Amino acid sequence: MGLMSRTSAIVRAWYSKLLDRAEDPAVTLDYSYERQLELLQNVKKGIADVVTAKKRLELQTKKLETELPKLDEQARQALAANREDLARAALERKAFAQQQLQSLDQQIDDLAAQQEKLTDSEKRLSAKVEAFRTEKETIKAQYSAAEAQVKIGEAATGIGEEMADTGLAIQRAQDKTEQMQARAAAVDELVESGTLEDHTSSGTQLDRELAQISAQSQVDADLERLKGELSGGTQKELEKESK
Amino acid sequence: MIVRVMGEGQFRLGEEAVGRLNELDERAQEALDRDDEGELDRYLDEMTALVRRDGERLPEDDLSPSDAIVPPSDMTLAETKMFFSDQGLIPDV
């Protein structure tokens, strides 16, 4: 047996289980319709979840992107202070942040693909649910119970397949979203602790030293500014006296 | 013959194309039996492409059942195995 026959068997078993609940054709029809509406709600929720997860990753991308120039600046300051070791450490962090960014891009693309698939699924299911609703009223109104059973069988099979297909799409999108959420949480932690270091280097020590160098160059710059102001002031005073 | 490609929708496919589809299906099954993810992906992709290219898309509000169903081509080997296992991958609603 090939994969197609096995897939058909799986899908058939799935919707038979779903719809095999009532003896009365009218009840079966209404019950099936209720499940279809429920599934439509689920797929809508699935789309919303994917969008939320995608937004979160996009936000992380922005945060990481603002880290890059900061790390560059830290490396520059460290080099200016003749601390190549620190400059190297800052650039290592930058490389790590860039890796994270690449992986985030990939994940955002993945989620965008999931979103598109679910949106297409929703569109197809919606169209079939609407067709089923009309069909169900026709069957109820026009056929005897025995004839209705046959008609119901056909309509329910057609839509049952679409339901199984949608159910699978929701499940897969949900799995993907959960994986990404877990990863996003890990990256958030990295960004928020301000340490984009890998696990081998000592983040806190490095942070202190980089902060020190950064403060040192700030102090140097301020000193220069004050000196300039002072000498300018002295010059002005001299100018005043000479008048 | 009406063929559904999971995640894509339903298509009407001529006899000759169905013949080619069945051949690819057999190879896909063999690839799955060998745990050969690369080949499995390749055959499933080819099956999907064949149906899309040679088939005629059914209107979305058509309630006809399908004669054959092609599994999704973008599943990992683990997902595919789960899909075909007793446990299944399609959740209960």
Coordinates of C-alpha atoms in Angstrom, one line a residue:
Chain A
M1 CA 0.0 0.0 0.0
G2 CA 1.4 3.4 -1.0
L3 CA 1.4 6.6 1.1
M4 CA -1.7 7.9 -0.6
S5 CA -3.9 5.0 0.4
R6 CA -2.5 5.1 3.9
T7 CA -3.2 8.9 4.0
S8 CA -6.8 8.4 2.8
A9 CA -7.4 5.7 5.4
I10 CA -6.1 7.9 8.1
V11 CA -8.2 10.9 7.0
R12 CA -11.3 8.6 6.7
A13 CA -10.8 7.1 10.1
W14 CA -10.4 10.6 11.6
Y15 CA -13.6 12.0 10.3
S16 CA -15.6 8.8 10.8
K17 CA -14.7 9.0 14.5
L18 CA -15.6 12.6 14.6
L19 CA -19.1 12.2 13.0
D20 CA -20.1 8.7 14.1
R21 CA -22.2 10.0 17.0
A22 CA -25.8 10.2 16.0
E23 CA -28.4 7.9 14.4
D24 CA -30.8 10.6 13.2
P25 CA -29.6 12.2 10.0
A26 CA -30.7 15.6 10.9
V27 CA -28.8 15.4 14.2
T28 CA -25.7 14.2 12.4
L29 CA -25.9 17.1 10.0
D30 CA -26.3 19.7 12.7
Y31 CA -23.6 18.1 14.8
S32 CA -21.2 18.1 11.9
Y33 CA -21.9 21.7 11.2
E34 CA -21.2 22.6 14.8
R35 CA -17.9 20.9 14.7
Q36 CA -17.1 22.7 11.4
L37 CA -17.8 26.1 13.0
E38 CA -15.7 25.1 16.0
L39 CA -12.8 24.2 13.7
L40 CA -13.1 27.5 11.9
Q41 CA -12.8 29.2 15.3
N42 CA -9.7 27.1 16.1
V43 CA -8.0 27.9 12.8
K44 CA -8.7 31.7 13.4
K45 CA -7.2 31.3 16.9
G46 CA -4.2 29.4 15.3
I47 CA -3.6 32.3 12.9
A48 CA -3.7 34.9 15.8
D49 CA -1.2 32.8 17.8
V50 CA 1.2 32.6 14.9
V51 CA 0.9 36.4 14.3
T52 CA 1.6 37.0 18.0
A53 CA 4.7 34.8 17.9
K54 CA 5.9 36.4 14.8
K55 CA 5.6 39.9 16.3
R56 CA 7.5 38.8 19.3
L57 CA 10.4 37.6 17.2
E58 CA 10.3 40.8 15.1
L59 CA 10.6 42.8 18.3
Q60 CA 13.6 40.7 19.4
T61 CA 15.2 41.4 16.0
K62 CA 14.8 45.1 16.6
K63 CA 16.3 44.8 20.1
L64 CA 19.3 42.8 18.8
E65 CA 19.9 45.2 16.0
T66 CA 20.2 48.1 18.4
E67 CA 22.8 46.1 20.4
L68 CA 25.1 45.8 17.4
P69 CA 26.3 49.4 17.1
K70 CA 26.7 49.5 20.9
L71 CA 29.0 46.5 20.9
D72 CA 31.0 48.1 18.0
E73 CA 31.4 51.2 20.1
Q74 CA 32.5 49.2 23.1
A75 CA 35.1 47.4 21.0
R76 CA 36.4 50.8 19.6
Q77 CA 36.7 52.2 23.1
A78 CA 38.5 49.1 24.3
L79 CA 41.0 49.3 21.4
A80 CA 41.6 53.0 22.1
A81 CA 42.4 52.0 25.7
N82 CA 44.8 49.4 24.4
R83 CA 42.6 46.6 25.6
E84 CA 42.5 44.3 22.6
D85 CA 41.3 41.4 24.8
L86 CA 38.2 43.4 25.7
A87 CA 37.7 44.6 22.1
R88 CA 37.8 41.0 21.0
A89 CA 35.3 40.0 23.7
A90 CA 32.9 42.8 22.6
L91 CA 33.3 41.7 18.9
E92 CA 32.6 38.1 19.9
R93 CA 29.4 39.2 21.4
K94 CA 28.6 41.1 18.3
A95 CA 29.2 37.9 16.2
F96 CA 26.9 36.0 18.6
A97 CA 24.2 38.6 18.3
Q98 CA 24.5 38.5 14.5
Q99 CA 24.1 34.7 14.6
Q100 CA 21.0 35.1 16.7
L101 CA 19.7 37.6 14.2
Q102 CA 20.1 35.2 11.3
S103 CA 18.3 32.5 13.1
L104 CA 15.5 34.9 14.0
D105 CA 15.1 35.8 10.3
Q106 CA 14.7 32.2 9.5
Q107 CA 12.2 31.6 12.2
I108 CA 10.2 34.7 11.2
D109 CA 10.1 33.3 7.6
D110 CA 8.9 30.0 8.9
L111 CA 6.1 31.6 10.9
A112 CA 5.1 33.7 8.0
A113 CA 4.8 30.5 5.9
Q114 CA 2.7 28.9 8.6
Q115 CA 0.5 32.0 8.7
E116 CA -0.1 31.8 5.0
K117 CA -0.9 28.1 5.1
L118 CA -3.4 28.5 7.9
T119 CA -5.0 31.5 6.1
D120 CA -5.4 29.4 3.0
S121 CA -6.8 26.5 5.0
E122 CA -9.3 28.8 6.7
K123 CA -10.4 30.2 3.3
R124 CA -11.0 26.7 1.9
L125 CA -12.7 25.4 5.0
S126 CA -15.0 28.5 5.1
A127 CA -16.1 28.0 1.6
K128 CA -16.9 24.3 2.2
V129 CA -18.7 25.0 5.5
E130 CA -20.9 27.5 3.7
A131 CA -21.6 25.0 1.0
F132 CA -22.3 22.3 3.6
R133 CA -24.8 24.6 5.4
T134 CA -26.8 25.1 2.3
E135 CA -26.6 21.3 1.4
K136 CA -27.7 20.3 4.9
E137 CA -30.9 22.4 4.7
T138 CA -31.7 21.0 1.3
I139 CA -31.1 17.4 2.5
K140 CA -33.3 18.0 5.6
A141 CA -36.1 19.5 3.5
Q142 CA -36.1 17.3 0.5
Y143 CA -35.1 13.7 1.3
S144 CA -36.5 10.8 3.2
A145 CA -34.5 9.5 6.1
A146 CA -33.0 6.7 4.0
E147 CA -32.1 8.9 1.1
A148 CA -30.7 11.5 3.4
Q149 CA -28.3 9.0 4.9
V150 CA -26.6 8.5 1.5
K151 CA -26.5 12.3 0.8
I152 CA -25.1 13.0 4.2
G153 CA -22.5 10.4 3.7
E154 CA -21.3 12.2 0.5
A155 CA -21.4 15.7 1.9
A156 CA -19.8 14.7 5.2
T157 CA -17.0 12.9 3.4
G158 CA -16.2 15.9 1.3
I159 CA -16.1 18.2 4.2
G160 CA -14.6 15.7 6.6
E161 CA -11.4 15.6 4.5
E162 CA -11.1 19.4 4.6
M163 CA -11.6 19.3 8.4
A164 CA -8.9 16.7 8.8
D165 CA -6.6 18.7 6.6
T166 CA -7.3 21.9 8.6
G167 CA -6.9 20.1 11.9
L168 CA -3.4 18.9 10.8
A169 CA -2.4 22.4 9.6
I170 CA -3.5 23.9 13.0
Q171 CA -1.6 21.2 14.9
R172 CA 1.6 21.7 12.9
A173 CA 1.4 25.5 13.2
Q174 CA 0.9 25.2 16.9
D175 CA 3.9 22.9 17.3
K176 CA 6.0 25.4 15.4
T177 CA 4.7 28.3 17.4
E178 CA 5.5 26.6 20.7
Q179 CA 9.0 25.8 19.6
M180 CA 9.6 29.4 18.6
Q181 CA 8.1 30.7 21.8
A182 CA 10.5 28.6 23.8
R183 CA 13.5 29.9 21.7
A184 CA 12.2 33.5 21.9
A185 CA 12.0 33.2 25.7
A186 CA 15.7 32.1 25.8
V187 CA 16.8 35.0 23.5
D188 CA 14.8 37.5 25.6
E189 CA 16.6 36.3 28.6
L190 CA 19.9 36.9 26.9
V191 CA 19.0 40.4 25.7
E192 CA 17.4 41.5 28.9
S193 CA 20.4 40.4 31.1
G194 CA 22.5 42.5 28.8
T195 CA 24.9 39.7 28.3
L196 CA 24.9 38.3 24.8
E197 CA 27.9 36.3 25.7
D198 CA 28.3 32.7 24.9
H199 CA 28.4 30.3 27.9
T200 CA 32.2 30.1 28.0
S201 CA 33.1 33.7 28.8
S202 CA 32.5 35.4 32.0
G203 CA 29.8 37.9 31.2
T204 CA 29.8 39.9 34.4
Q205 CA 33.5 40.5 34.6
L206 CA 33.6 41.5 30.9
D207 CA 30.6 43.8 31.4
R208 CA 32.4 45.5 34.3
E209 CA 35.6 46.0 32.3
L210 CA 33.8 47.3 29.2
A211 CA 31.7 49.6 31.4
Q212 CA 34.9 50.8 33.0
I213 CA 36.5 51.6 29.7
S214 CA 33.4 53.2 28.5
A215 CA 33.3 55.3 31.7
Q216 CA 37.0 56.1 31.3
S217 CA 36.6 57.5 27.8
Q218 CA 33.5 59.5 29.0
V219 CA 35.6 60.9 31.9
D220 CA 38.5 61.7 29.5
A221 CA 36.1 63.5 27.1
D222 CA 34.5 65.5 30.0
L223 CA 38.0 66.5 31.2
E224 CA 38.9 67.7 27.8
R225 CA 35.7 69.7 27.6
L226 CA 36.2 71.2 31.0
K227 CA 39.8 72.1 30.2
G228 CA 38.7 73.7 27.0
E229 CA 36.0 75.7 28.9
L230 CA 38.5 76.8 31.5
S231 CA 41.2 77.9 29.1
G232 CA 38.6 79.6 27.0
G233 CA 37.3 81.4 30.2
T234 CA 40.9 82.4 31.2
Q235 CA 41.4 83.8 27.8
K236 CA 38.2 85.8 28.1
E237 CA 39.2 87.2 31.5
L238 CA 42.6 88.2 30.1
E239 CA 40.9 89.9 27.2
K240 CA 38.6 91.8 29.7
E241 CA 41.6 93.0 31.8
S242 CA 43.5 94.2 28.7
K243 CA 40.6 96.5 27.8
Chain B
M1 CA -10.1 11.3 -10.5
I2 CA -10.1 13.8 -7.7
V3 CA -6.9 14.2 -5.8
R4 CA -6.4 16.1 -2.6
V5 CA -2.9 17.4 -1.7
M6 CA -3.0 18.1 2.0
G7 CA -2.5 21.7 2.8
E8 CA -3.2 22.6 -0.9
G9 CA -6.7 21.6 -1.7
Q10 CA -8.4 19.3 -4.3
F11 CA -7.6 18.8 -8.0
R12 CA -9.1 16.9 -10.9
L13 CA -6.4 14.7 -12.5
G14 CA -6.4 12.8 -15.8
E15 CA -5.7 9.0 -16.0
E16 CA -2.2 9.4 -17.4
A17 CA -1.1 11.8 -14.7
V18 CA -2.7 9.5 -12.0
G19 CA -0.5 6.7 -13.4
R20 CA 2.7 8.8 -12.9
L21 CA 1.4 9.8 -9.5
N22 CA 1.0 6.2 -8.4
E23 CA 4.6 5.4 -9.5
L24 CA 6.0 8.3 -7.4
D25 CA 3.8 7.2 -4.5
E26 CA 5.4 3.7 -4.5
R27 CA 8.9 5.3 -4.5
A28 CA 7.9 7.6 -1.7
Q29 CA 6.7 4.6 0.3
E30 CA 10.0 2.8 -0.3
A31 CA 11.9 5.9 0.8
L32 CA 9.9 6.1 4.0
D33 CA 10.6 2.4 4.6
R34 CA 14.3 3.1 4.3
D35 CA 14.1 6.2 6.6
D36 CA 15.5 8.2 3.7
E37 CA 14.2 11.7 4.4
G38 CA 15.9 13.3 1.4
E39 CA 14.3 10.9 -1.1
L40 CA 11.0 11.0 0.7
D41 CA 10.9 14.8 0.5
R42 CA 11.9 14.7 -3.1
Y43 CA 9.1 12.2 -4.2
L44 CA 6.5 14.0 -2.1
D45 CA 7.5 17.3 -3.6
E46 CA 7.3 15.8 -7.1
M47 CA 3.9 14.4 -6.4
T48 CA 2.6 17.8 -5.2
A49 CA 4.2 19.5 -8.2
L50 CA 2.6 17.0 -10.6
V51 CA -0.9 17.4 -9.2
R52 CA -0.5 21.2 -9.2
R53 CA 0.8 21.3 -12.7
D54 CA -1.3 18.7 -14.5
G55 CA -4.4 18.9 -12.3
E56 CA -7.3 21.3 -12.5
R57 CA -8.1 23.0 -9.2
L58 CA -11.6 22.2 -7.8
P59 CA -13.7 25.2 -6.7
E60 CA -13.3 25.7 -2.9
D61 CA -17.0 25.2 -2.2
D62 CA -17.0 21.8 -3.9
L63 CA -18.0 19.1 -1.4
S64 CA -16.8 16.1 -3.5
P65 CA -14.8 13.5 -1.7
S66 CA -11.3 12.7 -3.0
D67 CA -10.2 9.5 -4.6
A68 CA -6.7 9.9 -3.4
I69 CA -4.9 12.0 -0.8
V70 CA -1.3 13.1 -1.0
P71 CA 0.3 13.7 2.4
P72 CA 1.9 17.1 3.1
S73 CA 5.3 17.3 1.4
D74 CA 6.9 19.6 4.0
M75 CA 6.9 17.3 7.0
T76 CA 10.0 16.1 8.7
L77 CA 10.7 12.4 8.8
A78 CA 9.7 12.3 12.4
E79 CA 6.4 14.1 11.6
T80 CA 5.7 11.7 8.7
K81 CA 6.3 8.7 10.9
M82 CA 4.0 10.1 13.6
F83 CA 1.4 10.9 10.9
F84 CA 1.4 7.3 9.7
S85 CA 1.6 5.8 13.2
D86 CA -1.3 4.6 15.4
Q87 CA -0.9 7.7 17.4
G88 CA -1.4 10.0 14.4
L89 CA -0.7 13.7 14.0
I90 CA -4.2 15.0 13.3
P91 CA -5.6 16.1 16.6
D92 CA -9.1 15.3 17.8
V93 CA -11.5 18.1 17.5

